[in-house]
Every structure is written in structure tokens, then in C-alpha cells.
mmCIF file of C-alpha atoms in Angstrom:
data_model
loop_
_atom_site.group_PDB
_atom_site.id
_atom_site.type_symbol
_atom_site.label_atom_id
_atom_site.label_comp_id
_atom_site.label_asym_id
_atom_site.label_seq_id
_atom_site.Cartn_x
_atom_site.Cartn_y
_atom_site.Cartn_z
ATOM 1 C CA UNK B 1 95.465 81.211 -1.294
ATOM 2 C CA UNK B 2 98.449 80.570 1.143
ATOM 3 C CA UNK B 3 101.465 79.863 -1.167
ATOM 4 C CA UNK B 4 102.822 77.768 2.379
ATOM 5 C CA UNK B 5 100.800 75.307 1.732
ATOM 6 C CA UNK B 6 101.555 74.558 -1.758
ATOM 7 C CA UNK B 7 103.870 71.065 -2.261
ATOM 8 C CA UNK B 8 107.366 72.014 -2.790
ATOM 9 C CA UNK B 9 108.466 71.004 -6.172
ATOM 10 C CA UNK B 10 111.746 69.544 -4.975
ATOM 11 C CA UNK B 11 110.349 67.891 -2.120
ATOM 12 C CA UNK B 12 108.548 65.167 -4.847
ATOM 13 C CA UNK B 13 110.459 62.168 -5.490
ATOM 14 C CA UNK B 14 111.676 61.694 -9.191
ATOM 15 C CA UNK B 15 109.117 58.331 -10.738
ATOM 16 C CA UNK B 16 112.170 55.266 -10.888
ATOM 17 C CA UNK B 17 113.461 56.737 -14.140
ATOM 18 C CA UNK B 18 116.483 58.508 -13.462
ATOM 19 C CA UNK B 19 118.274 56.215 -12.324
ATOM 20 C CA UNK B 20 118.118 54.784 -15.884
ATOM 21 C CA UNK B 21 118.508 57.948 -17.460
ATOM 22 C CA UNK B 22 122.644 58.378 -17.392
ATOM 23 C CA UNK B 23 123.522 54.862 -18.680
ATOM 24 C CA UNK B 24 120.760 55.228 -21.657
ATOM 25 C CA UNK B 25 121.805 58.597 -22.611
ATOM 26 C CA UNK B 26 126.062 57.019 -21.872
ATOM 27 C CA UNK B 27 125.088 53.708 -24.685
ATOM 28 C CA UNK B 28 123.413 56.443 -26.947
ATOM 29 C CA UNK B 29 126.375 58.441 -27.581
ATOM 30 C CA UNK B 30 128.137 55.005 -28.117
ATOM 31 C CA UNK B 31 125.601 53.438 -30.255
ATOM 32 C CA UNK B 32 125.926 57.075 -32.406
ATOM 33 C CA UNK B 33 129.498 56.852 -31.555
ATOM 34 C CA UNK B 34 129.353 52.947 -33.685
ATOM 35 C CA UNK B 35 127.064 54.318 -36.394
ATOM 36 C CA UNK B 36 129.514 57.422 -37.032
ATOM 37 C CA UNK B 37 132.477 54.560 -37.119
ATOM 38 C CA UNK B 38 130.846 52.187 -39.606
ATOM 39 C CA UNK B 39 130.078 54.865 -42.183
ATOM 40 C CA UNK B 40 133.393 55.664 -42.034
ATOM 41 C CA UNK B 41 134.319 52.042 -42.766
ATOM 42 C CA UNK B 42 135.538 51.112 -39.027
ATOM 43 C CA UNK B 43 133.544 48.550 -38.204
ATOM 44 C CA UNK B 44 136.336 47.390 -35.682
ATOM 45 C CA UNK B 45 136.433 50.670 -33.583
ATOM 46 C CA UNK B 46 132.553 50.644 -34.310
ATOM 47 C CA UNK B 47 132.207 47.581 -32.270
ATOM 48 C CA UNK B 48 134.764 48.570 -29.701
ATOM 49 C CA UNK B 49 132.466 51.937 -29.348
ATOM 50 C CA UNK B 50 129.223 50.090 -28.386
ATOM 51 C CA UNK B 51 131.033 47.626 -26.026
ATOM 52 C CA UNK B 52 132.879 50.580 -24.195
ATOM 53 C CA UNK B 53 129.190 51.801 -24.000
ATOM 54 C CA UNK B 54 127.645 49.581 -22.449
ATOM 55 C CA UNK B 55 130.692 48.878 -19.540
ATOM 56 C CA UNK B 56 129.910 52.572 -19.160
ATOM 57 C CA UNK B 57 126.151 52.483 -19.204
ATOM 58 C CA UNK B 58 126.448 49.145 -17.000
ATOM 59 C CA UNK B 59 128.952 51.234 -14.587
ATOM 60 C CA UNK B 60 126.657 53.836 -14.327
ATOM 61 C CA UNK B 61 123.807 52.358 -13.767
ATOM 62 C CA UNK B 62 125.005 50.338 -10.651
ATOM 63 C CA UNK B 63 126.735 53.478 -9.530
ATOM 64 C CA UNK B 64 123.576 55.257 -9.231
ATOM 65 C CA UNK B 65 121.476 55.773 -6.090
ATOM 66 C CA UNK B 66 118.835 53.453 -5.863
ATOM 67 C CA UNK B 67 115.485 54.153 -4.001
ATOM 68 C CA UNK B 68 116.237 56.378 -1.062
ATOM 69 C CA UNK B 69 114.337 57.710 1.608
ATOM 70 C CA UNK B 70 112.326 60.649 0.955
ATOM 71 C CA UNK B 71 114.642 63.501 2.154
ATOM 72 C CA UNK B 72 113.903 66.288 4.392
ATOM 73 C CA UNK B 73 112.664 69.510 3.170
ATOM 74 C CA UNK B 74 114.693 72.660 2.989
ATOM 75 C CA UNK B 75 112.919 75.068 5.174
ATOM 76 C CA UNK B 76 112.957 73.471 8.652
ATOM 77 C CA UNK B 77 110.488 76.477 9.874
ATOM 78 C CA UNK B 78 108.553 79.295 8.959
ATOM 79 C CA UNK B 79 109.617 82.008 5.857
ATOM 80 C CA UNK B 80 110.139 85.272 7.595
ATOM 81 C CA UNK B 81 111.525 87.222 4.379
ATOM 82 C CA UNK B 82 108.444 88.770 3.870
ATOM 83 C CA UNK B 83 107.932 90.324 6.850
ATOM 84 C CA UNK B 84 111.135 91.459 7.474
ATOM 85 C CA UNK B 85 110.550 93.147 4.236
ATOM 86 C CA UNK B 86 107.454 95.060 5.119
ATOM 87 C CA UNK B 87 108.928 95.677 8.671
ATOM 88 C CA UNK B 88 112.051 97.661 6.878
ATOM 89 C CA UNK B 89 109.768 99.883 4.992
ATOM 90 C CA UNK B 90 109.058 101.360 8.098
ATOM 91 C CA UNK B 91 111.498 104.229 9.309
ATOM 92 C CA UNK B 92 110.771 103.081 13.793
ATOM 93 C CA UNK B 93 112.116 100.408 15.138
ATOM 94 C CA UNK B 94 109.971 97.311 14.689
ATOM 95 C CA UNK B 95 110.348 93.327 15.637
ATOM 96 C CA UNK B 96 108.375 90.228 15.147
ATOM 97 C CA UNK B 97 108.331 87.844 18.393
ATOM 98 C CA UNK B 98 106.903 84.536 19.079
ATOM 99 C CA UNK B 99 103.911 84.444 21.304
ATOM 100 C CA UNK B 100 106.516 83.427 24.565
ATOM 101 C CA UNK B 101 108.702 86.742 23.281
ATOM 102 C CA UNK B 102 111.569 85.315 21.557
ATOM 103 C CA UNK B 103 112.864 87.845 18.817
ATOM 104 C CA UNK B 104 111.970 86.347 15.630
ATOM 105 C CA UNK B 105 112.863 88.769 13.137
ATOM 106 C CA UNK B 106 113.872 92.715 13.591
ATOM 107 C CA UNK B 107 114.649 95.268 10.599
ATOM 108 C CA UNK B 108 117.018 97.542 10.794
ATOM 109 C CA UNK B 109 116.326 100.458 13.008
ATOM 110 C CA UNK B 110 115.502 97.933 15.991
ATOM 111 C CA UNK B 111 118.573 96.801 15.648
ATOM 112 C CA UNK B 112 120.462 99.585 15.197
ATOM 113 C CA UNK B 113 118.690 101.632 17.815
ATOM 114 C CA UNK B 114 118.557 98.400 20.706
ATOM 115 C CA UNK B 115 122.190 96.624 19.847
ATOM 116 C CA UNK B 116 121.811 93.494 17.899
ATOM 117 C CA UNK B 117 119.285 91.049 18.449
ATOM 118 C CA UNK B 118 117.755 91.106 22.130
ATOM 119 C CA UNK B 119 114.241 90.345 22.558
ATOM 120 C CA UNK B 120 111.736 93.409 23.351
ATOM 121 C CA UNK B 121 111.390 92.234 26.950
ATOM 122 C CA UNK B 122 114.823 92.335 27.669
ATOM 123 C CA UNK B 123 115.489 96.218 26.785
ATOM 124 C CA UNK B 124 114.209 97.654 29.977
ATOM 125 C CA UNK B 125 116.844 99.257 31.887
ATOM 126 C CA UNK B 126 115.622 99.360 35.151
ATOM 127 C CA UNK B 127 113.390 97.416 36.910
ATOM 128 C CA UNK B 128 110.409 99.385 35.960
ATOM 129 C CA UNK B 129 110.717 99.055 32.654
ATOM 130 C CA UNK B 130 111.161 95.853 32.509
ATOM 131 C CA UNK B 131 107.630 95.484 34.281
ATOM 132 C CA UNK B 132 106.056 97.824 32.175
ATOM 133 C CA UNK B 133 107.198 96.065 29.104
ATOM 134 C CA UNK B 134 105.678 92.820 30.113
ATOM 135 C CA UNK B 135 102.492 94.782 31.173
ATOM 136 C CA UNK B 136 102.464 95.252 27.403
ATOM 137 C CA UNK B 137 103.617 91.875 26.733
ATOM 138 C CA UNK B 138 100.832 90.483 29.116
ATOM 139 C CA UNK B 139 97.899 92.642 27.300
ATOM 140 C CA UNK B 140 98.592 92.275 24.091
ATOM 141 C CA UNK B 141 98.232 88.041 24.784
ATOM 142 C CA UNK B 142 95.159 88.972 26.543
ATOM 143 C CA UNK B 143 93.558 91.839 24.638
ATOM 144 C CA UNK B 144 94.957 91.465 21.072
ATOM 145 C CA UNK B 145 97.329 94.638 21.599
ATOM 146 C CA UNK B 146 98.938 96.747 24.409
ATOM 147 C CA UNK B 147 100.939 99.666 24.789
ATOM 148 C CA UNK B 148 102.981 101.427 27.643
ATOM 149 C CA UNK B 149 104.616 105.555 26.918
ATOM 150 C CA UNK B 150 107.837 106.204 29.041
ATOM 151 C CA UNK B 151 109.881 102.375 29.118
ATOM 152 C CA UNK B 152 113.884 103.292 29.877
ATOM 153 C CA UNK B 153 115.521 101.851 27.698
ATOM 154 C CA UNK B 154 119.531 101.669 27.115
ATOM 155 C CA UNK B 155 118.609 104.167 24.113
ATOM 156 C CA UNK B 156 116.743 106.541 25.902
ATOM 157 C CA UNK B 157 112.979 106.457 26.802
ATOM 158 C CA UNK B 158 110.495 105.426 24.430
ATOM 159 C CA UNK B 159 106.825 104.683 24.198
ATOM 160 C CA UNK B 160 106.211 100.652 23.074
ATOM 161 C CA UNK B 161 103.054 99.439 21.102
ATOM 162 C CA UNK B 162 102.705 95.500 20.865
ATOM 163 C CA UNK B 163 100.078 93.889 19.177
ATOM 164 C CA UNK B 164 99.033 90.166 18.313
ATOM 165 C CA UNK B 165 99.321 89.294 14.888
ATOM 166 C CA UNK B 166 99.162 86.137 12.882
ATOM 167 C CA UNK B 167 96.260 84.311 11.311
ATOM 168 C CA UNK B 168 96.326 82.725 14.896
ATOM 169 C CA UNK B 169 97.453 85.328 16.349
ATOM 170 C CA UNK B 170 100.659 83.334 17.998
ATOM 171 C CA UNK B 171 102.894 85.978 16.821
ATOM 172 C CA UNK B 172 103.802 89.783 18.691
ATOM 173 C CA UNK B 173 104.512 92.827 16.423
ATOM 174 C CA UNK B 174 106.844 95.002 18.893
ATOM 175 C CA UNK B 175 106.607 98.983 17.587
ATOM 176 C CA UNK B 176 108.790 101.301 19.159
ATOM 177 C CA UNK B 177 107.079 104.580 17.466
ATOM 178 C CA UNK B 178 109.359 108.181 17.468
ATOM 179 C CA UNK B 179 107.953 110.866 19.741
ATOM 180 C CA UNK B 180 105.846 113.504 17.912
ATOM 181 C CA UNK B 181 107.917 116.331 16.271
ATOM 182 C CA UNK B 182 107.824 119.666 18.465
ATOM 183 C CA UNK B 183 106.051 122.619 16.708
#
């Protein structure tokens, strides 16, 4: 099941009833308030108690909010906090673009290895890098995956596996994998 699609509890408007729900509770404590008094053999104060309640519950109750438009949800786009979980579990640098290239989410070695947040196209440091990264780019739209050895980039030359990902496949996983350790 894909929790995304659940309704978001705070998203569902409330049924009319709290906006009665502060005066009753404000001319309960006043009624108790009145009760309390006229044990006590006040029945003056008593009286004064449930007529300050209910100017308070009456304040209240025009104070309140009535019916208001359904407001906008929290999350304006997509939850990326998983993935940028499971991308820093891995040790290589590793980024999550939109299907155009945009950089939607990098963990840690990307960005400490590239400099911030630039998208995976844009690390090429000469012009035939930059070509052979959208080669990569350009396969893995076509193919479902792509990969180039060799791209210049301003931290040294590295090979670059991209591959489509998604349940639509509209996203691009950008690995930047270390070079094999030298026996």
C-alpha cells in the first residue's frame, strides 16, 4: 500500500462542533463555578458566576472562526526523506534528479565531493564531459539506465552510472561509484 495516498488527518475539516466547544466548556466552569458558590451559601456571587459565564461563553463563541475554507495541505510536493535516507547509507556519491535533471535530493558524499547542490549535468569540467554526461543523461531516458567511465569533473575523474527510477520512472538516480581498490 502507498502510505501517499492515504488522507492526511489534518487535512479533514473538524464536523461544526468546535466552534461550540470553548464557550460550553467557558459556562461549565461557571455553572460549577455557581454550584460551588451556593453550597457555600453565596447565592449572590453564585448568580454573578453564571452571568459572567455566559458574557464569556457568548464572547467566545462570536470570537470564534466560523466556516472557513478548506486550507491547503502541508506538503506542497513530494516526501523525499526517505530516499535521502537510503541514499546516505551508501558510502559514493549519489543524487536523485527529476526526469529534466534538476537535483532533487543529494546525501552527503555528493555534496561534499561536487560543492553544494549542482545538478549532475552541470559537473563536467570541460566540454567533453559535459557531453558525455548527457550521453548518460540521454540513455538512461531512453534505455532505463546509462553509464559513461572517465567524466572530468572539478573533483577529479570519475565513472557516472544513471538509471531511471520511480514507479513511472520520471525520476534519475545519479551514482558516482569509487574506482576499484588496486591489489
Amino acid at each position: 500500500m502507498l502510505y501517499q495516498e492515504l488522507p492526511r488527518i489534518d487535512s479533514t475539516p473538524l464536523d461544526g462542533w468546535g466552534r461550540w466547544l470553548v464557550p460550553a466548556l467557558i459556562f461549565g466552569a461557571a455553572l460549577s463555578a455557581a454550584l460551588v458558590l451556593l453550597l457555600f451559601g453565596q447565592p449572590l456571587l453564585g448568580g454573578a458566576a453564571i452571568l459572567a459565564g455566559a458574557v464569556g461563553a457568548a464572547f467566545a463563541y462570536v470570537r470564534a472562526p466560523g466556516q472557513s475554507l478548506p486550507a491547503e495541505p502541508l506538503v506542497a510536493g513530494p516526501d523525499y526523506s526517505v530516499v535521502g535516507s537510503a541514499l546516505g547509507l551508501t558510502k559514493e556519491p549519489a543524487a536523485l534528479t527529476s526526469g529534466e535533471g534538476s537535483l532533487l535530493i543529494a546525501n552527503t558524499a555528493y555534496r561534499e565531493r561536487f560543492g553544494g547542490g549542482r545538478p549532475p549535468l552541470e559537473l563536467g569540467k570541460d566540454d567533453d564531459s559535459v557531453q558525455a554526461l548527457g550521453v548518460a543523461f540521454s540513455m538512461a531516458r531512453r534505455d532505463g539506465a546509462g553509464c559513461v567511465a572517465g567524466v572530468a569533473t572539478v573533483a577529479g575523474s570519475s565513472a557516472v552510472e544513471v538509471e531511471r527510477v520511480g514507479s513511472n520512472g520520471e525520476f534519475l538516480l545519479w551514482r558516482f561509484p569509487d574506482p576499484p581498490h588496486v591489489d
